[in-house]
PDB file of C-alpha atoms in Angstrom:
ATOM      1  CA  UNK W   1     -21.082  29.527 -19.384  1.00 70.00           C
ATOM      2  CA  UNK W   2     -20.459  28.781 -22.970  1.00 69.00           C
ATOM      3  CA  UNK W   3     -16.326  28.937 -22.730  1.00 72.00           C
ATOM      4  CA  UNK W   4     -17.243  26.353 -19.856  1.00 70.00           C
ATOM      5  CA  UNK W   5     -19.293  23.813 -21.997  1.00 70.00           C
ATOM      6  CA  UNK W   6     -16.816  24.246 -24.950  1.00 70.00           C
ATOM      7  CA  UNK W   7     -13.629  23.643 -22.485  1.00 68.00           C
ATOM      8  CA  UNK W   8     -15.470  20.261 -21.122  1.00 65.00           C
ATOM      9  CA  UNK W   9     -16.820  19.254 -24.659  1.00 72.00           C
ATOM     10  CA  UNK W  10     -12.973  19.972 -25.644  1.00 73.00           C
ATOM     11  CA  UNK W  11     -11.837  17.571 -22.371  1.00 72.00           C
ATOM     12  CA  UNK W  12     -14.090  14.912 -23.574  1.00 68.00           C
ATOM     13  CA  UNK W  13     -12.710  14.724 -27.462  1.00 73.00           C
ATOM     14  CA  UNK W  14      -9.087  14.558 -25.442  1.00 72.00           C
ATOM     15  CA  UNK W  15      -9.944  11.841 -23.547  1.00 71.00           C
ATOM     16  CA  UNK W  16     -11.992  10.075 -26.185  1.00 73.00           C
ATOM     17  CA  UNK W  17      -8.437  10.454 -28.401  1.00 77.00           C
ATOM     18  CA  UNK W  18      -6.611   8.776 -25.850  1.00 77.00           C
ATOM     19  CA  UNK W  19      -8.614   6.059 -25.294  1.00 75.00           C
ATOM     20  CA  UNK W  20      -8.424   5.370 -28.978  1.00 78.00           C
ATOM     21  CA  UNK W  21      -5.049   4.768 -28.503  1.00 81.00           C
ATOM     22  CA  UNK W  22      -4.531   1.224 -30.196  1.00 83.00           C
ATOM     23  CA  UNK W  23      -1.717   0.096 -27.142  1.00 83.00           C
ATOM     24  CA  UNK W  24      -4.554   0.054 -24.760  1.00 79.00           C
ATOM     25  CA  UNK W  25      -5.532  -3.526 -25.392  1.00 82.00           C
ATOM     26  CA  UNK W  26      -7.448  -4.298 -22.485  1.00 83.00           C
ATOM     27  CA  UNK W  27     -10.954  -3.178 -20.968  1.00 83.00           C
ATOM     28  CA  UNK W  28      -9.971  -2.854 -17.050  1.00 88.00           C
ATOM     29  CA  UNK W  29      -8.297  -0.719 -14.758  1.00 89.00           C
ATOM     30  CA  UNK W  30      -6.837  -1.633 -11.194  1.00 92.00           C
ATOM     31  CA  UNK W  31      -6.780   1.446  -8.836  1.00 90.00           C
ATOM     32  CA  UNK W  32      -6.993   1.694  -4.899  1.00 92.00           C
ATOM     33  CA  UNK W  33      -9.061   4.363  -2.978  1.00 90.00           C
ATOM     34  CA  UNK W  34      -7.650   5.458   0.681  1.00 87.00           C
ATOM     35  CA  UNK W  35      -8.871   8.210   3.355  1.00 88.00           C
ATOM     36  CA  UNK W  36      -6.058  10.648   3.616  1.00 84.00           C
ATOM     37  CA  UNK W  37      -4.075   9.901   6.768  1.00 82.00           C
ATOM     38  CA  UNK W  38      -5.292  12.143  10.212  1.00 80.00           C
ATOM     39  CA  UNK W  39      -1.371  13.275   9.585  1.00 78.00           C
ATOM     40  CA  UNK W  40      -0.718  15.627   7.151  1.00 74.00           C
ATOM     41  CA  UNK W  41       2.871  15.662   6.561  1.00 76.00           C
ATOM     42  CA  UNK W  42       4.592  13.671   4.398  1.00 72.00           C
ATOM     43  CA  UNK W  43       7.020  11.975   6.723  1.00 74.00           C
ATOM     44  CA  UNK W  44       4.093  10.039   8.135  1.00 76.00           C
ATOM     45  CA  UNK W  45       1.463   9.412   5.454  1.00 75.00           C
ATOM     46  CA  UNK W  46       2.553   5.783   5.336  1.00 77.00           C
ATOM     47  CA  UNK W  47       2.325   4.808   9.301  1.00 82.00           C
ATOM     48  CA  UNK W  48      -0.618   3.200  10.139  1.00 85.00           C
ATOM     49  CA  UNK W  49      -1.375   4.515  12.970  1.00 83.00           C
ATOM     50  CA  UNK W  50      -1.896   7.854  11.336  1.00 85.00           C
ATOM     51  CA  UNK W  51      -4.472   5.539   8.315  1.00 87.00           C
ATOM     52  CA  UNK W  52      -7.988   6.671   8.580  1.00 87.00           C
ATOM     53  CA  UNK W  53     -10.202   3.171   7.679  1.00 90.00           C
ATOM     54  CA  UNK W  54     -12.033   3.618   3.846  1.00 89.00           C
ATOM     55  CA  UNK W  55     -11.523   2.791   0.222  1.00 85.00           C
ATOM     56  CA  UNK W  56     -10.075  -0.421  -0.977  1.00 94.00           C
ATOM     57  CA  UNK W  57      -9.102  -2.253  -4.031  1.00 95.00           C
ATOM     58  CA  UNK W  58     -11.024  -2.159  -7.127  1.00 94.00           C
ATOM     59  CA  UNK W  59     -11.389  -2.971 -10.329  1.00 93.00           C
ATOM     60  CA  UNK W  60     -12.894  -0.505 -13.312  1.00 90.00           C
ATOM     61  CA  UNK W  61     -14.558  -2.266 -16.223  1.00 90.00           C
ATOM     62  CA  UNK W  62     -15.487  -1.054 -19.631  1.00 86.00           C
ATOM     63  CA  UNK W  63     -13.570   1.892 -18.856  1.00 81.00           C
ATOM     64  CA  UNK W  64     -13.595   2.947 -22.371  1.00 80.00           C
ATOM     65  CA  UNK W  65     -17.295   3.300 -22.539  1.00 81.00           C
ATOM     66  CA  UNK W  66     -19.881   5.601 -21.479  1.00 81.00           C
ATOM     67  CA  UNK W  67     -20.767   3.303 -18.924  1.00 87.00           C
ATOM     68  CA  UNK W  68     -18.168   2.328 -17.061  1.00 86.00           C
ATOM     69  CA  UNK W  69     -18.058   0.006 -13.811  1.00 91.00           C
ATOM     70  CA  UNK W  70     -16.508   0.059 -10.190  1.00 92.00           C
ATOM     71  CA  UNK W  71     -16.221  -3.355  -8.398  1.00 93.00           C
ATOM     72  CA  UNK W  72     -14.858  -4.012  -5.582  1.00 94.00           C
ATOM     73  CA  UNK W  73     -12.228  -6.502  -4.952  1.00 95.00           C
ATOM     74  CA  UNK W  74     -12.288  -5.774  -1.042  1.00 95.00           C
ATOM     75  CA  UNK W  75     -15.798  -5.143   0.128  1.00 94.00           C
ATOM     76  CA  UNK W  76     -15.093  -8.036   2.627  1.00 94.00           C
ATOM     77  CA  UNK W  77     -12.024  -7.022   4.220  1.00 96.00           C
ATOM     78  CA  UNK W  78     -12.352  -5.335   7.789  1.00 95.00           C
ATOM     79  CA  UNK W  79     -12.462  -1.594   7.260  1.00 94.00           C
ATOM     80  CA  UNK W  80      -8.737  -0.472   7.027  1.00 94.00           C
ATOM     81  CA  UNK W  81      -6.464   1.476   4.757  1.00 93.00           C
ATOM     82  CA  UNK W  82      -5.016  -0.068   1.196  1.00 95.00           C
ATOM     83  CA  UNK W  83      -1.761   0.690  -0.367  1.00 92.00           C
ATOM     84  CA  UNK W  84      -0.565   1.100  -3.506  1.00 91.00           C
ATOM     85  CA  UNK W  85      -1.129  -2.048  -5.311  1.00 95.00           C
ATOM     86  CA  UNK W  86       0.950  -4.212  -7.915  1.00 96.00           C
ATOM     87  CA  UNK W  87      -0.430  -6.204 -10.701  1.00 95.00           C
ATOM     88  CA  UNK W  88       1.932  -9.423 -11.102  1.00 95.00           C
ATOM     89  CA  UNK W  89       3.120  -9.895 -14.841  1.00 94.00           C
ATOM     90  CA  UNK W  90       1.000 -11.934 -15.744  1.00 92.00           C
ATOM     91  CA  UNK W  91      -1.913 -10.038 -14.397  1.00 91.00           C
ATOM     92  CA  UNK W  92      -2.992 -12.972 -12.442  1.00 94.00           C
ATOM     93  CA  UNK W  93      -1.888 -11.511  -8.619  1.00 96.00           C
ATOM     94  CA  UNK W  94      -2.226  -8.007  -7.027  1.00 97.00           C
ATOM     95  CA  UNK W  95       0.230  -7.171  -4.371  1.00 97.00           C
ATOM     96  CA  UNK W  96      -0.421  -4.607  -1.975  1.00 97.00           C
ATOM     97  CA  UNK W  97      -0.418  -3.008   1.778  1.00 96.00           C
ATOM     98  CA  UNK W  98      -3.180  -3.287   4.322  1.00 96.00           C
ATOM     99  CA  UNK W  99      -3.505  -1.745   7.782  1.00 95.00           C
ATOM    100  CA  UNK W 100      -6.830  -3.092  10.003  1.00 94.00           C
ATOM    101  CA  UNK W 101      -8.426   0.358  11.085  1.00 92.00           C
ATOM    102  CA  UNK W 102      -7.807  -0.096  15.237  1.00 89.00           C
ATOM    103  CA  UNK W 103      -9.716   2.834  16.952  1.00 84.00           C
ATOM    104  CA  UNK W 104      -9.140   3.414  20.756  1.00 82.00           C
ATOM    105  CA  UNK W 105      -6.474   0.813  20.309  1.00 84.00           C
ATOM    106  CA  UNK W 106      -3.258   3.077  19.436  1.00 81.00           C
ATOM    107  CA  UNK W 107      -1.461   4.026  22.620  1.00 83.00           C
ATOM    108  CA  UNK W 108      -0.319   7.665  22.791  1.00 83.00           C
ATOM    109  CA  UNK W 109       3.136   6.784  23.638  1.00 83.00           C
ATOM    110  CA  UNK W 110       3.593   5.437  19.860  1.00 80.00           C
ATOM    111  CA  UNK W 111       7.506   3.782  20.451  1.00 82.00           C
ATOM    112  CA  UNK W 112       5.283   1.273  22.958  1.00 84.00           C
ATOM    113  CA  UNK W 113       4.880  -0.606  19.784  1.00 84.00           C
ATOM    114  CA  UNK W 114       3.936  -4.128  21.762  1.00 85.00           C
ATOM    115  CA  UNK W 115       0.820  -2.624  22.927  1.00 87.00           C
ATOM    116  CA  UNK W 116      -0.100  -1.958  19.343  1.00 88.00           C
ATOM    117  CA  UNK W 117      -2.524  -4.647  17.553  1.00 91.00           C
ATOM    118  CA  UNK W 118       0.016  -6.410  14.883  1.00 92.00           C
ATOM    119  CA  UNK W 119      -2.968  -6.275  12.756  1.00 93.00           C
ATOM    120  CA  UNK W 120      -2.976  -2.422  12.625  1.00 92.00           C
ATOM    121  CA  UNK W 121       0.500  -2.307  11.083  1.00 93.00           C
ATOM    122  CA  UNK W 122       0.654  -2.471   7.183  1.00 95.00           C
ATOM    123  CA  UNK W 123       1.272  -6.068   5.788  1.00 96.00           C
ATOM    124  CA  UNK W 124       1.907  -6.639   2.040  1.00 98.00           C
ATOM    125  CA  UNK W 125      -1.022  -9.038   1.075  1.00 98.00           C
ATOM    126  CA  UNK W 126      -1.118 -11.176  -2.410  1.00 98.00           C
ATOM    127  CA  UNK W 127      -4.642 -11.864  -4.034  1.00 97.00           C
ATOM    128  CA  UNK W 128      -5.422 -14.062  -6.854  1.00 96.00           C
ATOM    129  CA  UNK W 129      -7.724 -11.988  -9.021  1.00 93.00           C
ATOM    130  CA  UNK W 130      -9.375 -14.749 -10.627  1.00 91.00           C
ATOM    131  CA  UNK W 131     -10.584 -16.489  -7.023  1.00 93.00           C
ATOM    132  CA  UNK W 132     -10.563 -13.240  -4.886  1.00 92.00           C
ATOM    133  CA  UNK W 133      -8.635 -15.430  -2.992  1.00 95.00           C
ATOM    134  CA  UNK W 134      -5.997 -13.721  -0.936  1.00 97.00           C
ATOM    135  CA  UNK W 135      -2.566 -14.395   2.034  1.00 96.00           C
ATOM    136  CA  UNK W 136      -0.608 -12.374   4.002  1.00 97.00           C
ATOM    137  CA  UNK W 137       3.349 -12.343   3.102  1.00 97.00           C
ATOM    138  CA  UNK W 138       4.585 -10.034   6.180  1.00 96.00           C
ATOM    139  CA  UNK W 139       4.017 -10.325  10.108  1.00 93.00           C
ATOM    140  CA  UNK W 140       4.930  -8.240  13.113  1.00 91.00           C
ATOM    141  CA  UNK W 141       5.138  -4.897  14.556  1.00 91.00           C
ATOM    142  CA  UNK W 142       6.504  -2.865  11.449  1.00 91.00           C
ATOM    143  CA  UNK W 143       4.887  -1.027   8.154  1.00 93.00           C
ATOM    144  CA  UNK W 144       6.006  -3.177   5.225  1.00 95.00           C
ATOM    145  CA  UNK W 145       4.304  -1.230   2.078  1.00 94.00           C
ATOM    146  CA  UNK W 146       5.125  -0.506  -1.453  1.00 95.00           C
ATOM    147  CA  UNK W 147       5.376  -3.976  -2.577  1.00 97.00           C
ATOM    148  CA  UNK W 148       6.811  -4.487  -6.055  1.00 98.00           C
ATOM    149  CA  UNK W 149       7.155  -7.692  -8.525  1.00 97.00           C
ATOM    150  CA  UNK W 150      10.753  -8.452  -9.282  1.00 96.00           C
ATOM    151  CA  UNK W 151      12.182  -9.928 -12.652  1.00 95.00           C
ATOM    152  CA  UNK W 152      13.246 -12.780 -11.468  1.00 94.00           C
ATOM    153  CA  UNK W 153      10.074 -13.823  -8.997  1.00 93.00           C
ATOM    154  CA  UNK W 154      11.211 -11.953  -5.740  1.00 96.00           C
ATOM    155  CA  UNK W 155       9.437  -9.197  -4.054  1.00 98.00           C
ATOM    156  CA  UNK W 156      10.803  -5.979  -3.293  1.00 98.00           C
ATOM    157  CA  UNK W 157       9.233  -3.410  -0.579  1.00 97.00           C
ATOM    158  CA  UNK W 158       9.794  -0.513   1.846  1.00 94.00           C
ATOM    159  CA  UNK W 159       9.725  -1.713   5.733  1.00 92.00           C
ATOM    160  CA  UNK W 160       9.935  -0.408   9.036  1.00 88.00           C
ATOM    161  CA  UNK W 161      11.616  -3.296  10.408  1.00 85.00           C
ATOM    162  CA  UNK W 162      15.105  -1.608   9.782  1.00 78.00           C
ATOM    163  CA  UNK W 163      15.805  -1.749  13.539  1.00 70.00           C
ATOM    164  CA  UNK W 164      18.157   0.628  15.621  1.00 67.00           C
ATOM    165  CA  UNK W 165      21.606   0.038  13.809  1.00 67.00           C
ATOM    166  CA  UNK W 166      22.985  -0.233  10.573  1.00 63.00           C
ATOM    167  CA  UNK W 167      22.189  -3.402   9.413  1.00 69.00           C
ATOM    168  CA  UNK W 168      21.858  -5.240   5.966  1.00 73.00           C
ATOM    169  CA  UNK W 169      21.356  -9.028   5.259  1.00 75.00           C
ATOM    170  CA  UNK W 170      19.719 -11.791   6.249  1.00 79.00           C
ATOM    171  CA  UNK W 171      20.929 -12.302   9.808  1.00 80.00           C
ATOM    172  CA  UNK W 172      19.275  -8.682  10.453  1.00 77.00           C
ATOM    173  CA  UNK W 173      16.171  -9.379   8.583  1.00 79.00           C
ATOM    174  CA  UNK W 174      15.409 -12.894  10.523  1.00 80.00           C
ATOM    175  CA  UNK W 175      15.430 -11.259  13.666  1.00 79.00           C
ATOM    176  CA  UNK W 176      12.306  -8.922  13.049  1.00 79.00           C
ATOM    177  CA  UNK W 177      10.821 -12.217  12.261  1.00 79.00           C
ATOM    178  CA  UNK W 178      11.991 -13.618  15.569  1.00 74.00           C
ATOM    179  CA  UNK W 179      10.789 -10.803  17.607  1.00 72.00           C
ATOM    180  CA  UNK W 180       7.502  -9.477  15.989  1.00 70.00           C
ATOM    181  CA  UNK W 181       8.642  -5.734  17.702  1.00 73.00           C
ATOM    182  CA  UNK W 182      11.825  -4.474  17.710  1.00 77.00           C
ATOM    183  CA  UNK W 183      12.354  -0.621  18.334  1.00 77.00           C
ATOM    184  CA  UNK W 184      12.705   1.344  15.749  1.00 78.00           C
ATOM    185  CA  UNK W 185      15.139   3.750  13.654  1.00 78.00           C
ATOM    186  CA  UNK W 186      13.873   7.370  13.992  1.00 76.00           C
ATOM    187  CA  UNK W 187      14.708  10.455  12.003  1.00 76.00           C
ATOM    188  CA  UNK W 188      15.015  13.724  13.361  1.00 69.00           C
ATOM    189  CA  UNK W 189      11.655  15.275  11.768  1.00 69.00           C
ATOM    190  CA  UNK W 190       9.557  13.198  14.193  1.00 66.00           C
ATOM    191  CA  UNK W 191       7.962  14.881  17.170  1.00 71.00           C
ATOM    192  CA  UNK W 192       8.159  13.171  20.218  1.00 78.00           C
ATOM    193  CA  UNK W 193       6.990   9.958  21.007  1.00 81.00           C
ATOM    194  CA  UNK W 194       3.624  10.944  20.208  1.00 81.00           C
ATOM    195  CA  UNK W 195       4.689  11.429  16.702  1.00 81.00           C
ATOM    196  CA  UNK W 196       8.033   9.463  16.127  1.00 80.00           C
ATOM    197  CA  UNK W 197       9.203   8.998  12.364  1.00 80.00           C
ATOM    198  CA  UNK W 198      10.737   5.705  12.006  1.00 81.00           C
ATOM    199  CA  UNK W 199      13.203   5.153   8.800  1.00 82.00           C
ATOM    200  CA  UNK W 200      11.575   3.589   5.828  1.00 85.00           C
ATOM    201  CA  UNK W 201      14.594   0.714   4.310  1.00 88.00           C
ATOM    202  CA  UNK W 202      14.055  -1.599   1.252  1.00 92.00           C
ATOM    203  CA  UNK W 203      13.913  -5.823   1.669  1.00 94.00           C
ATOM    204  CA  UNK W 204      13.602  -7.939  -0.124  1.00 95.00           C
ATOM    205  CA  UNK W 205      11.669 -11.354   0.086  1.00 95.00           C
ATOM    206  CA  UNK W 206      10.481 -14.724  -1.550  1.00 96.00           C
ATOM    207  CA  UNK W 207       7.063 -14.509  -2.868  1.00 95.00           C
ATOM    208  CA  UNK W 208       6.005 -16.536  -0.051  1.00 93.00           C
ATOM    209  CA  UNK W 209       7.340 -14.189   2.471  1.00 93.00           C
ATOM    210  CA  UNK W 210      10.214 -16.118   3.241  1.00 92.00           C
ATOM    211  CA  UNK W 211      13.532 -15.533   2.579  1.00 92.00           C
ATOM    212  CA  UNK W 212      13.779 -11.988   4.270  1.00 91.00           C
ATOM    213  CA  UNK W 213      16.211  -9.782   3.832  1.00 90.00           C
ATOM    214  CA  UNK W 214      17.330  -6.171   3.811  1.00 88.00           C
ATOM    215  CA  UNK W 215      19.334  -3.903   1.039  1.00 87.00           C
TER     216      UNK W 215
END
């Protein structure tokens, strides 16, 4: 019992130290809570119709003190699953991925993706942290996730929408925004189409959304 306290005491000094450090200038972190998917392996952690609904985005204040704050940034939002967020530059805009939780609503037969609510895909969403305000930047029947600021003002992300072929460019990219549910690209570690693993492909996009294209 007393090699526990010291090794906790010992924790706390470490973390005390590193909070010390003089390059952490600011008082707030930005992290995202999710619910495991109800798929374990790691092919599928990122398709939504594997996302159990819980979590969200917050925001921790005064994390440097003994009293520090959660708040929650999307205790409005439908339950659902949150992705892996990006603070703009600036530190003005969070991007990040959001899947509606859909139960009974998932067909078993998962390449029928046009019986699948668009809304239970993952969408890349921007929010202005100052207004809470926030808009949706992707549409359709694919995962777009893993949304990242660019240099110069362009979005990068991981998608779905790769289709059946090869394809790369804008001509490809338009027609997922055409047709809201094209099939697929699957990989041989999926199961069936109970459990099909679709290929994950960078785009690219404006940071209105438009502009779509693949890499």
């Amino acid at each position: 019992e007393k090699r526990r306290g010291l090794y906790f005491r010992a924790r706390w000094t470490v973390r005390k130290l590193a909070l010390a450090n003089p390059l952490l200038d600011f008082d707030r972190l930005l992290l995202t809570q999710r619910v495991p998917g109800s798929y374990s392996h790691m092919s599928d952690q990122y398709y939504s119709w594997w996302a159990r609904p819980g979590g969200g985005l917050f925001v921790l204040e005064g994390f440097k003190t003994d009293r520090p704050a959660l708040r929650s940034l999307t205790a409005d939002w439908a339950p659902g699953s949150f992705l892996r967020p990006d603070l703009s530059y600036d530190g003005k805009n969070v991007l990040f991925a959001y899947a509606k939780s859909c139960p009974g609503q998932i067909p078993g037969d998962k390449t029928q993706k046009d019986k699948m609510p668009e809304e239970a895909f993952y969408h890349l969403f921007e929010m202005d942290l100052a207004t809470g305000q926030a808009r949706q930047l992707t549409r359709g029947r694919y995962d777009d996730f893993d949304g990242r600021y660019l240099p110069n003002g362009r979005i990068v992300f991981l998608s779905t929408r790769k289709g059946t072929a090869v394809q790369c460019g804008r001509d490809s990219a338009a027609a997922t925004v055409q047709r809201d549910a094209l099939p697929d690209s699957f990989v041989r570690c999926g199961g069936g189409r109970g459990r099909p693993v679709s290929v994950y492909t960078l785009h690219a996009m404006d940071p209105d959304g438009g502009n779509l294209r693949q890499i």
